[in-house]
């Protein structure tokens, strides 16, 4: 009978131990289920954020393409503008060369005019009959001085 009592006591201890283990496992399972729900919630949040990031990325790529197209247009316009400015500069250079040639021609005409004015002036000064008193010789002298200034 002693053996029966010992076996019964062991059996009772085993039952208590198993009950304690079951409680620990149930509590651990409950904690695992709660943690799984938290993880699933976090996973869903991350999925939503990922979808929003994909949409944002798509919008950014679209905007980037638009900016690239605008940049290409600006570059093309800039190149065209530079080409037109070079053409205008070339025309201005040609005009300046022409103006320089014209100025030189005008200087030549002035030199000829000066030569004839000096001849007339010397004739007027030397001819006593040509002095009419109207200051013609003085005006001619002033005109010669103006021509000399212009030629310098």
XYZ file of C-alpha atoms in Angstrom:
152
model
C 0.000 0.000 0.000
C 2.934 2.172 0.568
C 3.769 1.964 -3.079
C 0.237 2.914 -4.069
C 0.369 6.012 -1.938
C 3.733 7.015 -3.350
C 2.501 6.535 -6.888
C -0.649 8.496 -6.086
C 1.433 11.314 -4.585
C 3.722 11.305 -7.610
C 0.720 11.341 -9.885
C -0.746 14.307 -7.969
C 2.594 16.110 -8.182
C 2.777 15.352 -11.887
C -0.742 16.728 -12.368
C 0.155 19.906 -10.471
C 3.377 20.269 -12.437
C 1.494 19.733 -15.712
C -1.179 22.249 -14.668
C 1.555 24.794 -13.870
C 3.250 24.085 -17.199
C -0.068 24.401 -19.035
C -0.724 27.772 -17.353
C 2.765 28.978 -18.286
C 2.281 27.770 -21.868
C -1.188 29.328 -22.111
C 0.170 32.618 -20.806
C 3.087 32.410 -23.254
C 0.633 31.565 -26.060
C -1.550 34.538 -25.080
C 1.514 36.779 -25.092
C 2.546 35.360 -28.482
C -0.916 35.984 -29.912
C -0.881 39.569 -28.610
C 2.622 40.094 -30.024
C 1.528 38.571 -33.355
C -1.401 41.015 -33.501
C 0.995 43.922 -32.813
C 3.382 42.667 -35.479
C 0.527 42.240 -37.968
C -0.663 45.781 -37.206
C 2.877 47.111 -37.703
C 3.190 45.120 -40.912
C -0.039 46.661 -42.234
C 1.231 50.141 -41.326
C 4.480 49.462 -43.146
C 2.545 48.181 -46.178
C 0.448 51.389 -46.263
C 3.589 53.509 -45.917
C 5.209 51.493 -48.689
C 2.222 52.104 -50.978
C 2.289 55.829 -50.194
C 6.027 55.913 -50.838
C 5.510 54.157 -54.190
C 2.873 56.730 -55.186
C 5.124 59.552 -54.057
C 8.028 58.061 -55.961
C 5.875 57.768 -59.093
C 4.859 61.425 -58.738
C 8.479 62.440 -58.201
C 9.576 60.503 -61.284
C 6.836 62.209 -63.318
C 7.919 65.617 -62.025
C 11.537 64.767 -62.760
C 10.611 63.924 -66.365
C 8.696 67.197 -66.653
C 11.685 69.121 -65.312
C 14.029 67.318 -67.700
C 11.764 68.226 -70.622
C 11.594 71.851 -69.461
C 15.377 71.909 -69.060
C 15.817 70.541 -72.586
C 13.512 73.248 -73.914
C 15.406 75.929 -72.003
C 18.729 74.608 -73.302
C 17.421 74.557 -76.868
C 16.113 78.114 -76.466
C 19.425 79.215 -74.959
C 21.369 77.688 -77.836
C 19.042 79.382 -80.352
C 19.352 82.695 -78.511
C 23.150 82.423 -78.479
C 23.106 81.682 -82.206
C 20.916 84.732 -82.864
C 23.137 86.908 -80.658
C 26.225 85.741 -82.552
C 24.517 86.640 -85.837
C 23.584 90.085 -84.463
C 27.114 90.582 -83.167
C 28.470 89.706 -86.600
C 26.120 92.294 -88.171
C 27.216 94.905 -85.626
C 30.861 94.123 -86.356
C 30.204 94.526 -90.074
C 28.392 97.819 -89.385
C 31.292 99.056 -87.266
C 33.765 98.155 -89.988
C 31.560 99.953 -92.503
C 31.246 102.943 -90.142
C 35.015 102.985 -89.739
C 35.431 102.995 -93.489
C 32.828 105.752 -93.788
C 34.581 107.793 -91.095
C 37.857 107.429 -92.949
C 36.154 108.531 -96.149
C 34.714 111.542 -94.296
C 38.182 112.399 -93.003
C 39.479 112.261 -96.572
C 36.679 114.597 -97.712
C 37.465 116.928 -94.799
C 41.138 116.975 -95.766
C 40.214 117.922 -99.315
C 37.788 120.550 -97.980
C 40.495 121.884 -95.699
C 42.898 122.128 -98.613
C 40.405 124.141 -100.680
C 39.378 126.262 -97.678
C 43.042 127.114 -97.066
C 43.423 128.070 -100.722
C 40.341 130.285 -100.593
C 41.440 131.758 -97.271
C 44.870 132.642 -98.583
C 43.292 134.114 -101.751
C 40.869 136.158 -99.708
C 43.569 137.428 -97.389
C 45.853 138.372 -100.251
C 43.226 140.054 -102.437
C 42.662 143.614 -101.222
C 39.580 143.968 -103.410
C 37.850 140.940 -101.732
C 37.574 142.464 -98.280
C 33.964 143.439 -98.064
C 33.871 143.982 -94.318
C 31.399 141.148 -93.629
C 33.934 138.982 -91.727
C 34.137 136.350 -94.451
C 37.852 135.778 -93.898
C 37.377 135.481 -90.120
C 34.554 132.964 -90.549
C 36.690 130.992 -92.960
C 39.480 130.946 -90.349
C 37.050 129.586 -87.731
C 35.820 126.925 -90.146
C 39.415 125.843 -90.798
C 40.010 125.508 -87.048
C 36.880 123.342 -86.706
C 38.027 121.136 -89.562
C 41.471 120.760 -87.939
C 39.838 119.719 -84.646
C 37.650 117.195 -86.417
C 40.622 115.677 -88.192
C 42.524 115.062 -84.960
